[in-house]
Coordinates of C-alpha atoms and ligand atoms in Angstrom, one line a residue:
M1068 CA 39.4 -14.0 5.6
E1069 CA 37.2 -11.2 5.1
I1070 CA 34.8 -13.0 2.7
L1071 CA 35.0 -16.0 5.2
G1072 CA 33.9 -13.8 8.2
E1073 CA 31.1 -12.1 6.2
V1074 CA 29.8 -15.7 5.2
E1075 CA 30.1 -17.1 8.6
E1076 CA 28.2 -14.2 10.1
S1077 CA 25.4 -14.4 7.5
V1078 CA 25.0 -18.2 8.2
R1079 CA 25.1 -17.6 11.9
E1080 CA 22.3 -14.9 11.6
L1081 CA 20.2 -16.8 9.3
R1082 CA 20.4 -19.9 11.5
E1083 CA 19.3 -17.9 14.6
Y1084 CA 16.4 -16.4 12.7
F1085 CA 15.4 -19.8 11.5
K1086 CA 15.4 -20.9 15.2
S1087 CA 12.9 -18.2 16.0
G1088 CA 10.3 -20.0 13.9
S1089 CA 9.3 -16.8 11.9
T1090 CA 9.6 -18.4 8.6
R1091 CA 7.2 -21.3 9.2
S1092 CA 4.0 -19.4 9.1
V1093 CA 1.8 -19.5 5.8
K1094 CA 1.6 -15.6 6.4
W1095 CA 5.3 -15.1 6.2
R1096 CA 5.7 -17.6 3.0
K1097 CA 2.9 -15.7 1.3
T1098 CA 4.3 -12.3 2.2
Q1099 CA 7.7 -13.0 0.6
I1100 CA 6.3 -14.5 -2.6
T1101 CA 4.1 -11.6 -3.1
A1102 CA 6.9 -9.4 -2.6
L1103 CA 8.9 -11.4 -5.1
V1104 CA 6.0 -10.9 -7.8
E1105 CA 6.0 -7.0 -6.9
L1106 CA 9.8 -7.1 -7.5
L1107 CA 9.4 -8.5 -11.0
H1108 CA 6.6 -6.2 -11.8
D1109 CA 8.3 -3.0 -10.4
H1110 CA 11.7 -3.9 -12.1
E1111 CA 10.8 -5.7 -15.2
D1112 CA 12.6 -3.2 -17.5
A1113 CA 15.6 -3.2 -15.3
I1114 CA 15.7 -6.9 -15.7
F1115 CA 15.4 -6.9 -19.4
K1116 CA 18.2 -4.4 -19.5
A1117 CA 20.3 -6.6 -17.1
L1118 CA 19.7 -9.5 -19.3
N1119 CA 20.4 -7.6 -22.4
Q1120 CA 23.7 -6.4 -21.1
D1121 CA 24.7 -9.9 -20.0
L1122 CA 23.5 -12.1 -22.8
G1123 CA 22.1 -9.9 -25.5
K1124 CA 18.6 -11.2 -24.8
H1125 CA 15.8 -9.7 -26.5
P1126 CA 13.0 -8.3 -24.1
V1127 CA 10.4 -11.0 -25.6
E1128 CA 12.8 -13.9 -24.8
S1129 CA 13.6 -12.4 -21.5
Y1130 CA 10.0 -12.2 -20.5
R1131 CA 9.1 -15.8 -22.0
D1132 CA 12.2 -17.5 -20.3
E1133 CA 12.9 -15.5 -17.3
V1134 CA 10.4 -12.9 -15.9
G1135 CA 7.3 -14.7 -17.0
V1136 CA 8.5 -18.3 -15.9
V1137 CA 9.4 -16.8 -12.3
A1138 CA 5.8 -14.9 -12.1
K1139 CA 4.0 -18.1 -13.4
S1140 CA 5.9 -20.2 -10.6
A1141 CA 5.3 -17.6 -7.8
N1142 CA 1.6 -17.5 -8.5
N1143 CA 1.4 -21.2 -8.7
S1144 CA 3.0 -21.2 -5.0
L1145 CA 0.9 -18.5 -3.8
N1146 CA -2.3 -20.7 -4.8
C1147 CA -1.0 -24.0 -3.7
V1148 CA 1.3 -23.3 -0.5
E1149 CA -1.3 -23.9 2.0
K1150 CA -2.3 -27.3 0.5
W1151 CA 1.3 -28.3 0.1
M1152 CA 1.9 -27.6 3.9
A1153 CA -1.1 -29.4 5.2
P1154 CA -0.2 -32.8 6.9
K1155 CA -1.5 -35.8 4.7
Q1156 CA -3.2 -38.6 6.2
S1157 CA -1.7 -42.1 5.9
H1158 CA -3.3 -45.5 6.1
V1159 CA -2.1 -47.3 9.1
P1160 CA -2.3 -51.1 9.2
L1161 CA -4.3 -52.9 11.6
L1162 CA -1.4 -54.2 13.6
F1163 CA -1.1 -50.5 15.0
F1164 CA -5.0 -50.2 15.9
P1165 CA -5.9 -47.8 17.4
A1166 CA -3.4 -45.2 15.6
K1167 CA -3.6 -42.5 12.9
G1168 CA -0.5 -41.8 10.7
E1169 CA 0.3 -38.6 9.0
L1170 CA 2.9 -37.1 6.7
L1171 CA 4.0 -33.6 8.0
P1172 CA 6.2 -31.4 5.9
E1173 CA 8.9 -29.2 7.6
P1174 CA 11.5 -26.8 6.3
L1175 CA 15.0 -28.1 6.0
G1176 CA 16.5 -24.9 7.6
V1177 CA 19.4 -22.9 6.1
V1178 CA 19.6 -23.5 2.7
L1179 CA 22.3 -22.6 -0.2
I1180 CA 21.3 -21.9 -3.7
F1181 CA 23.9 -21.6 -6.4
S1182 CA 22.5 -20.3 -9.9
S1183 CA 23.7 -20.4 -13.4
W1184 CA 24.5 -17.5 -15.8
N1185 CA 22.2 -18.6 -18.8
F1186 CA 18.8 -18.2 -17.2
P1187 CA 20.5 -15.7 -14.5
I1188 CA 17.0 -14.5 -13.4
S1189 CA 14.9 -17.5 -13.5
L1190 CA 17.5 -20.1 -12.3
A1191 CA 18.0 -18.0 -9.1
L1192 CA 14.5 -17.0 -8.3
D1193 CA 12.7 -20.2 -9.3
P1194 CA 14.7 -22.3 -6.8
L1195 CA 14.2 -19.4 -4.3
I1196 CA 10.4 -19.6 -4.6
G1197 CA 10.6 -23.4 -3.7
A1198 CA 12.9 -22.7 -0.7
I1199 CA 10.5 -19.9 0.7
S1200 CA 7.4 -21.9 0.1
A1201 CA 9.0 -24.8 2.2
G1202 CA 9.7 -22.3 5.1
N1203 CA 13.4 -22.1 4.8
V1204 CA 16.0 -19.4 5.2
V1205 CA 18.2 -18.8 2.3
V1206 CA 21.7 -17.7 0.9
L1207 CA 21.4 -17.2 -2.9
K1208 CA 24.8 -17.0 -4.9
P1209 CA 24.0 -15.8 -8.3
S1210 CA 26.3 -16.6 -11.2
E1211 CA 29.3 -14.2 -11.3
Q1212 CA 29.4 -14.9 -15.2
A1213 CA 26.1 -12.7 -15.6
P1214 CA 27.4 -9.5 -13.4
E1215 CA 24.4 -7.2 -14.3
C1216 CA 21.9 -9.8 -13.2
S1217 CA 23.8 -10.7 -10.1
S1218 CA 24.1 -7.1 -9.0
F1219 CA 20.2 -6.6 -9.7
L1220 CA 19.4 -9.4 -7.6
A1221 CA 21.8 -8.3 -4.6
N1222 CA 20.4 -4.9 -4.9
T1223 CA 16.8 -5.5 -5.2
I1224 CA 16.0 -8.6 -3.1
P1225 CA 16.9 -6.9 0.1
Q1226 CA 14.4 -4.1 -0.7
Y1227 CA 11.6 -6.5 -1.2
L1228 CA 12.1 -9.7 1.0
D1229 CA 12.9 -10.3 4.5
S1230 CA 16.6 -9.7 4.6
K1231 CA 17.0 -11.5 7.9
A1232 CA 15.8 -14.9 6.0
I1233 CA 17.1 -14.3 2.5
K1234 CA 20.8 -13.1 1.7
V1235 CA 22.3 -12.7 -1.6
I1236 CA 26.0 -13.3 -1.5
E1237 CA 27.8 -12.3 -4.6
G1238 CA 31.1 -13.5 -5.9
G1239 CA 33.2 -16.0 -7.9
V1240 CA 34.9 -19.3 -7.2
D1241 CA 36.6 -18.0 -4.0
V1242 CA 33.2 -17.1 -2.5
C1243 CA 31.8 -20.3 -3.5
E1244 CA 34.7 -22.0 -1.7
Q1245 CA 34.1 -20.1 1.5
L1246 CA 30.1 -20.9 1.2
L1247 CA 31.0 -24.6 0.8
L1248 CA 33.0 -24.5 4.0
Q1249 CA 29.8 -23.9 6.1
K1250 CA 27.2 -26.3 7.2
W1251 CA 24.0 -26.2 5.2
D1252 CA 20.9 -27.9 5.6
K1253 CA 20.4 -28.3 1.8
I1254 CA 22.6 -27.3 -1.1
F1255 CA 20.7 -26.7 -4.4
F1256 CA 23.2 -26.3 -7.3
T1257 CA 22.7 -25.4 -10.9
G1258 CA 25.9 -25.9 -13.1
S1259 CA 28.3 -28.2 -14.6
P1260 CA 29.0 -32.0 -13.4
K1261 CA 32.5 -30.9 -12.7
V1262 CA 31.8 -28.2 -10.2
A1263 CA 28.9 -30.4 -9.0
S1264 CA 31.2 -33.1 -7.7
I1265 CA 33.2 -30.3 -5.7
V1266 CA 29.8 -29.3 -4.3
M1267 CA 28.9 -32.9 -3.5
S1268 CA 32.1 -33.6 -1.7
A1269 CA 31.8 -30.5 0.4
A1270 CA 28.3 -31.4 1.1
A1271 CA 29.2 -34.9 2.3
K1272 CA 31.4 -33.7 5.1
N1273 CA 28.2 -32.5 6.8
L1274 CA 25.9 -35.2 5.3
T1275 CA 24.0 -32.3 3.7
P1276 CA 21.5 -33.3 1.1
V1277 CA 22.0 -31.8 -2.4
T1278 CA 20.0 -31.3 -5.5
L1279 CA 22.3 -31.0 -8.5
E1280 CA 20.8 -29.6 -11.6
L1281 CA 23.3 -30.2 -14.5
G1282 CA 23.4 -30.6 -18.0
G1283 CA 24.6 -32.9 -20.9
K1284 CA 24.2 -33.7 -24.5
C1285 CA 20.4 -33.7 -25.3
P1286 CA 19.6 -35.5 -28.5
A1287 CA 16.4 -34.9 -30.7
I1288 CA 15.3 -37.9 -33.0
L1289 CA 13.6 -36.7 -36.1
D1290 CA 11.6 -39.8 -37.7
S1291 CA 10.4 -40.2 -41.0
L1292 CA 6.9 -38.1 -40.6
P1293 CA 5.5 -38.7 -44.1
N1294 CA 3.3 -35.6 -44.0
P1295 CA 5.2 -32.7 -45.2
S1296 CA 3.3 -30.1 -42.6
D1297 CA 4.2 -32.5 -39.7
F1298 CA 7.9 -32.5 -40.8
R1299 CA 7.9 -28.8 -41.4
L1300 CA 6.5 -28.3 -37.7
A1301 CA 9.0 -30.6 -36.2
V1302 CA 11.9 -28.7 -37.9
R1303 CA 10.6 -25.5 -36.9
R1304 CA 10.3 -26.7 -33.2
I1305 CA 13.9 -27.9 -33.6
V1306 CA 15.0 -24.5 -34.7
G1307 CA 13.1 -22.9 -31.9
G1308 CA 14.5 -25.4 -29.2
K1309 CA 18.0 -25.1 -30.5
W1310 CA 18.5 -21.4 -31.2
G1311 CA 15.6 -19.9 -29.3
P1312 CA 16.6 -19.9 -25.6
C1313 CA 19.9 -18.1 -25.2
S1314 CA 21.3 -19.1 -28.4
G1315 CA 21.7 -22.6 -27.5
Q1316 CA 23.1 -22.0 -24.1
A1317 CA 20.5 -24.0 -22.3
C1318 CA 20.7 -27.2 -20.4
I1319 CA 18.0 -28.8 -22.0
G1320 CA 18.6 -27.3 -25.5
I1321 CA 19.1 -29.8 -28.4
D1322 CA 22.7 -30.7 -28.4
Y1323 CA 22.6 -32.9 -31.8
V1324 CA 19.8 -34.3 -34.1
L1325 CA 19.8 -37.8 -35.1
V1326 CA 18.0 -38.5 -38.5
E1327 CA 17.8 -41.4 -41.1
D1328 CA 20.2 -40.8 -44.0
K1329 CA 17.5 -40.5 -46.6
F1330 CA 16.1 -37.4 -44.8
K1331 CA 19.3 -35.6 -44.2
N1332 CA 19.2 -33.3 -47.1
V1333 CA 15.5 -32.2 -46.8
L1334 CA 16.1 -31.6 -42.9
V1335 CA 19.2 -29.4 -43.6
D1336 CA 17.4 -27.3 -46.2
L1337 CA 14.4 -26.9 -44.1
L1338 CA 16.7 -25.9 -41.0
K1339 CA 18.4 -23.2 -43.2
R1340 CA 15.1 -21.7 -44.3
I1341 CA 13.5 -21.6 -40.9
I1342 CA 16.8 -20.0 -39.5
K1343 CA 16.5 -17.3 -42.1
K1344 CA 13.0 -16.7 -41.3
F1345 CA 13.6 -16.4 -37.7
Y1346 CA 16.9 -14.5 -37.7
G1347 CA 16.8 -12.9 -41.0
E1348 CA 19.7 -13.1 -43.8
D1349 CA 22.3 -11.6 -41.3
P1350 CA 21.5 -13.1 -37.8
K1351 CA 24.5 -10.9 -36.4
E1352 CA 22.2 -7.8 -37.1
S1353 CA 19.1 -9.2 -36.1
K1354 CA 19.3 -8.2 -32.4
I1355 CA 16.9 -11.0 -31.5
I1356 CA 19.4 -13.8 -31.1
A1357 CA 21.4 -13.8 -27.7
R1358 CA 25.2 -13.6 -27.7
I1359 CA 27.7 -15.9 -26.2
V1360 CA 28.1 -15.2 -22.5
N1361 CA 31.7 -14.4 -22.3
K1362 CA 35.2 -14.7 -24.1
H1363 CA 36.0 -17.9 -22.3
H1364 CA 32.6 -19.7 -23.7
F1365 CA 33.2 -18.0 -27.2
E1366 CA 36.7 -19.5 -27.6
R1367 CA 35.5 -22.7 -26.2
L1368 CA 32.8 -23.0 -28.9
C1369 CA 35.3 -21.6 -31.7
N1370 CA 37.8 -24.4 -30.6
L1371 CA 35.0 -27.2 -31.0
L1372 CA 34.7 -25.9 -34.8
K1373 CA 38.5 -26.0 -35.4
E1374 CA 39.2 -29.5 -36.1
P1375 CA 39.7 -29.9 -39.9
L1376 CA 36.9 -32.8 -40.1
V1377 CA 34.7 -30.8 -38.1
Q1378 CA 35.2 -27.5 -40.4
A1379 CA 34.7 -29.7 -43.4
S1380 CA 31.2 -30.9 -42.0
I1381 CA 29.9 -27.3 -41.6
V1382 CA 26.8 -26.9 -44.0
H1383 CA 25.5 -23.7 -42.8
G1384 CA 26.8 -20.8 -40.8
G1385 CA 30.2 -21.0 -39.0
S1386 CA 31.1 -17.4 -39.1
V1387 CA 32.1 -15.8 -35.7
D1388 CA 32.5 -12.2 -34.4
E1389 CA 34.9 -12.0 -31.4
E1390 CA 34.2 -8.4 -30.7
K1391 CA 30.5 -8.9 -30.5
L1392 CA 30.7 -12.5 -28.9
F1393 CA 28.5 -13.4 -31.9
I1394 CA 28.5 -17.1 -33.2
E1395 CA 26.2 -17.6 -36.1
P1396 CA 23.7 -20.4 -36.0
T1397 CA 25.9 -23.4 -37.5
I1398 CA 24.7 -26.7 -38.8
L1399 CA 27.3 -29.6 -39.2
L1400 CA 26.6 -32.7 -41.1
D1401 CA 28.0 -35.7 -39.6
P1402 CA 31.2 -34.5 -37.8
P1403 CA 33.4 -37.3 -36.7
L1404 CA 31.9 -38.9 -33.8
D1405 CA 35.2 -38.7 -31.8
A1406 CA 35.7 -35.1 -32.3
Q1407 CA 35.2 -32.9 -29.2
I1408 CA 31.9 -31.5 -30.6
M1409 CA 30.4 -34.8 -30.2
M1410 CA 32.0 -35.6 -26.8
E1411 CA 31.3 -32.7 -24.7
E1412 CA 28.2 -30.7 -24.1
I1413 CA 28.0 -27.9 -26.8
F1414 CA 25.9 -25.3 -24.8
G1415 CA 26.2 -22.8 -27.8
P1416 CA 24.7 -22.3 -31.3
L1417 CA 26.3 -25.4 -33.1
L1418 CA 24.0 -28.1 -34.3
P1419 CA 25.4 -31.4 -35.5
V1420 CA 23.2 -33.5 -37.6
I1421 CA 24.1 -37.3 -37.3
T1422 CA 22.7 -39.7 -39.7
M1423 CA 21.7 -43.3 -39.0
N1424 CA 20.8 -46.1 -41.6
R1425 CA 17.7 -47.1 -39.3
I1426 CA 15.7 -45.0 -36.8
Q1427 CA 16.1 -47.7 -34.3
E1428 CA 19.9 -47.2 -34.3
T1429 CA 19.1 -43.8 -32.4
I1430 CA 18.5 -45.7 -29.3
E1431 CA 22.0 -47.7 -29.2
F1432 CA 23.5 -44.3 -30.1
I1433 CA 22.0 -42.3 -27.0
N1434 CA 22.5 -45.4 -24.8
S1435 CA 26.4 -45.4 -25.7
R1436 CA 26.5 -41.9 -23.9
P1437 CA 25.9 -40.6 -20.5
K1438 CA 22.2 -40.1 -19.6
P1439 CA 20.9 -36.7 -20.8
L1440 CA 18.9 -34.2 -19.2
A1441 CA 16.2 -34.6 -21.9
I1442 CA 15.4 -36.7 -25.2
Y1443 CA 13.4 -35.2 -27.8
A1444 CA 11.8 -37.3 -30.5
F1445 CA 9.5 -36.2 -33.4
T1446 CA 7.8 -39.4 -34.4
K1447 CA 4.1 -40.9 -34.7
D1448 CA 5.4 -44.4 -34.3
E1449 CA 4.0 -45.7 -31.0
T1450 CA 6.4 -48.8 -31.2
L1451 CA 9.5 -46.1 -31.4
K1452 CA 8.0 -44.1 -28.5
R1453 CA 7.5 -47.3 -26.3
K1454 CA 11.1 -48.2 -27.2
I1455 CA 12.5 -44.8 -26.2
L1456 CA 10.6 -44.7 -22.9
S1457 CA 11.6 -48.4 -22.0
E1458 CA 15.1 -48.6 -23.4
T1459 CA 16.6 -45.3 -22.7
S1460 CA 17.1 -43.2 -19.4
S1461 CA 16.9 -39.4 -19.2
G1462 CA 15.7 -36.6 -17.0
S1463 CA 12.7 -36.1 -19.2
V1464 CA 11.3 -37.2 -22.7
V1465 CA 9.2 -35.0 -24.9
F1466 CA 7.5 -36.3 -28.0
N1467 CA 6.9 -34.0 -30.8
D1468 CA 8.1 -30.6 -29.2
T1469 CA 11.1 -29.2 -27.4
M1470 CA 11.8 -27.3 -24.0
V1471 CA 8.3 -27.4 -23.1
Q1472 CA 8.5 -29.5 -20.2
F1473 CA 10.6 -26.6 -18.5
L1474 CA 7.4 -24.5 -18.4
C1475 CA 5.0 -27.3 -16.9
D1476 CA 5.0 -27.0 -13.2
A1477 CA 3.0 -30.2 -13.1
L1478 CA 6.0 -32.2 -14.2
P1479 CA 9.3 -32.4 -12.2
F1480 CA 12.5 -30.9 -13.7
G1481 CA 15.8 -32.6 -13.1
G1482 CA 18.4 -35.1 -14.3
V1483 CA 19.4 -38.6 -13.7
G1484 CA 23.0 -40.0 -13.7
Q1485 CA 25.4 -37.5 -15.2
S1486 CA 22.5 -34.8 -15.8
G1487 CA 21.8 -34.4 -12.2
I1488 CA 20.4 -35.6 -8.8
G1489 CA 16.9 -34.5 -7.5
R1490 CA 14.3 -32.3 -9.2
Y1491 CA 12.1 -29.3 -8.6
H1492 CA 9.4 -27.0 -10.2
G1493 CA 5.8 -26.5 -8.7
K1494 CA 5.1 -29.0 -5.7
F1495 CA 8.4 -30.8 -6.7
S1496 CA 10.2 -27.5 -5.4
F1497 CA 8.4 -27.5 -2.2
D1498 CA 9.4 -31.2 -1.8
T1499 CA 12.9 -30.7 -2.6
F1500 CA 13.3 -28.0 0.2
S1501 CA 11.1 -30.0 2.7
H1502 CA 11.5 -32.7 5.0
E1503 CA 8.4 -34.9 5.2
K1504 CA 8.2 -36.0 8.7
A1505 CA 6.4 -39.4 9.6
V1506 CA 4.1 -38.7 12.5
M1507 CA 2.2 -41.7 14.3
H1508 CA -0.7 -40.8 16.9
R1509 CA -1.2 -43.7 19.4
N1510 CA -3.1 -43.7 22.7
L1511 CA -2.8 -45.4 25.8
C1512 CA -5.9 -47.3 26.0
L1513 CA -5.4 -50.8 24.2
E1514 CA -2.2 -52.9 24.9
I1515 CA -1.2 -56.0 22.9
E1516 CA 0.3 -58.4 25.1
P1517 CA 2.1 -60.8 22.5
R1518 CA 4.5 -57.8 21.6
Y1519 CA 6.3 -58.4 25.0
P1520 CA 8.2 -61.3 26.5
P1521 CA 8.2 -63.9 27.9
W1522 CA 7.7 -65.6 24.5
N1523 CA 5.4 -68.4 23.9
K1524 CA 3.9 -70.3 20.7
F1525 CA 0.6 -68.4 20.9
K1526 CA 2.4 -65.2 20.8
M1527 CA 4.6 -66.3 17.8
Q1528 CA 1.5 -67.2 15.9
F1529 CA -0.2 -63.9 16.9
L1530 CA 2.8 -61.9 15.6
R1531 CA 2.9 -63.8 12.3
L1532 CA -0.7 -63.1 11.6
A1533 CA -0.7 -59.6 12.8
Y1534 CA 2.2 -58.8 10.5
K1535 CA 0.2 -59.8 7.5
L1536 CA -3.0 -58.3 8.2
D1537 CA -4.3 -55.0 7.3
Y1538 CA -7.9 -53.8 7.4
F1539 CA -8.8 -54.9 4.0
G1540 CA -7.1 -58.3 4.4
L1541 CA -8.9 -58.8 7.5
L1542 CA -12.3 -58.4 5.9
L1543 CA -11.1 -60.9 3.0
H1544 CA -10.0 -63.3 5.7
I1545 CA -13.3 -63.0 7.5
M1546 CA -15.2 -63.5 4.1
G1547 CA -13.0 -66.6 3.5
L1548 CA -11.6 -64.9 0.3
R1549 CA -8.0 -64.8 1.6
R1550 CA -6.2 -67.1 3.9
Y1551 CA -3.4 -66.3 6.2
N1552 CA -0.8 -69.0 7.2
Ligands
NAD1181 P1 29.7 -24.0 -13.5 O1 29.7 -25.4 -12.9 O2 30.9 -23.6 -14.2 O3 29.5 -23.0 -12.4 C1 28.3 -23.0 -11.4 C2 28.5 -22.2 -10.2 O4 29.9 -22.8 -9.4 C3 28.9 -20.9 -10.4 O5 28.3 -19.9 -9.4 C4 30.6 -20.7 -10.0 O6 30.9 -19.7 -9.5 C5 30.7 -22.0 -9.2 N1 32.1 -22.5 -9.3 C6 32.8 -22.6 -10.3 N2 34.0 -23.3 -10.2 C7 33.9 -23.5 -8.9 C8 34.8 -24.2 -7.9 N3 36.0 -24.7 -8.4 N4 34.4 -24.5 -6.7 C9 33.3 -23.9 -6.1 N5 32.3 -23.5 -7.1 C10 32.7 -23.2 -8.2 O7 28.4 -23.9 -14.4 P2 28.0 -22.7 -15.2 O8 29.2 -22.3 -16.3 O9 27.4 -21.7 -14.5 O10 26.6 -23.5 -16.3 C11 26.8 -24.3 -17.2 C12 26.4 -25.7 -16.8 O11 25.4 -25.7 -16.0 C13 26.2 -26.5 -18.0 O12 26.7 -27.9 -17.8 C14 24.5 -26.6 -18.2 O13 24.1 -27.7 -18.7 C15 24.3 -26.5 -16.8 N6 23.0 -26.0 -16.5 C16 22.1 -26.8 -15.9 C17 20.8 -26.2 -15.7 C18 19.7 -27.2 -15.1 O14 18.8 -26.6 -14.8 N7 19.7 -28.5 -15.2 C19 20.7 -25.0 -15.9 C20 21.5 -24.3 -16.5 C21 22.8 -24.7 -16.6

């Protein structure tokens, strides 16, 4: 009851403040984003510490995947927000002459952002930048599974940002449930498909639009690559994309690798060598590989390895340390396809390698499963690239690299089908938190009689022609190059 009262009061205050119009000006938006950049700058060490406490992340990884990503995104918004806010002229057909059309972005209102624990800073602040850039007021609910980062955000955000417009509400499932009872103008959710369907049902009651940033099993296809240095680089990028970000606890991390049977041994050998090069002889002692977030996820991952046929498929790693919540980078060669490890999103440091007779079979394999958030393919074969693009569906496709799409603000980030609804990053974040209002400017000087009754044959013919005409079409008609019947 107490939580509900607090949540209701926060939403009421935010709605009042939004109505005041204070968050609509460019100045307000830029001031908030600048303050966010300052927050990152002033508290970089505290953020590194919180990320290390929650996930065992190394400061360099924390900068690469969290602080640096958010600062980049904030600077991009600062540079572009005025341009994004400007109305865009739209071509209006001759039928409406004289008239002017424009698309005018407006903020949606009071928005709710749920973030996830695996990138607890960037997955909270990156959508927040989008919501602020678009002129909204916000409730941010950080993930309770990264408690140090959650309390860092709850303590510092009110010191830097306008607390009448941006509120951080901490808590677990009970708080989420109370938040979902409120009426929002947008819900932006990062998490699992299971909770996403709860969020979407709650949103449906008020016809609230949602963006759902989910996950799934992202495959990496490794084609033949005859040049050994290409092959080595590809495997290096696979290791970087699998174990680099948060020890495989990443939505766009590689879930499994598909390779032709004849290359499996060379692939596994190379994977082992590169893992050693990156993380040393004993990765547990390396202090550069993130740990599993908590006991629940540690046990979930250990259970994935328990099935005897899965155990038998381990060709590297497999050791675990419950006290340190550590699981060694682990490679499995052809585990059974009906084992749990091949049925659910792994979200951890386990990498199944699945062999095929022919590389073309990979497409059928991918299509027999829910649409992934990302497909990675290492290949120089243009026909295979075209087949992947035209015959599969996924949030993104990356050829010859992994994870880099997340860093590229020029491309939208989001899923399709089971991997999500909607997209964000850069201008796409601004669009996600805006409504593009259609505006038509007419004047009162010219009247077209055929739009009004009483009807006659001439009016019918006039309307038939008018509905087909545009300026360019009229020109072609006059020049005798196009005929309208
Ligand atoms: P989750 O769905 O378990 O939790 C997300 C949020 O939902 C948390 O804040 C939690 O408090 C809340 N929640 C949990 N149960 C709830 C309930 N019954 N009712 C209401 N709210 C509830 O997800 P997670 O463990 O935080 O993250 C893992 C998942 O998120 C993976 O599937 C991963 O792929 C996905 N993910 C996606 C992205 C992306 O950008 N697409 C990024 C990170 C993680």
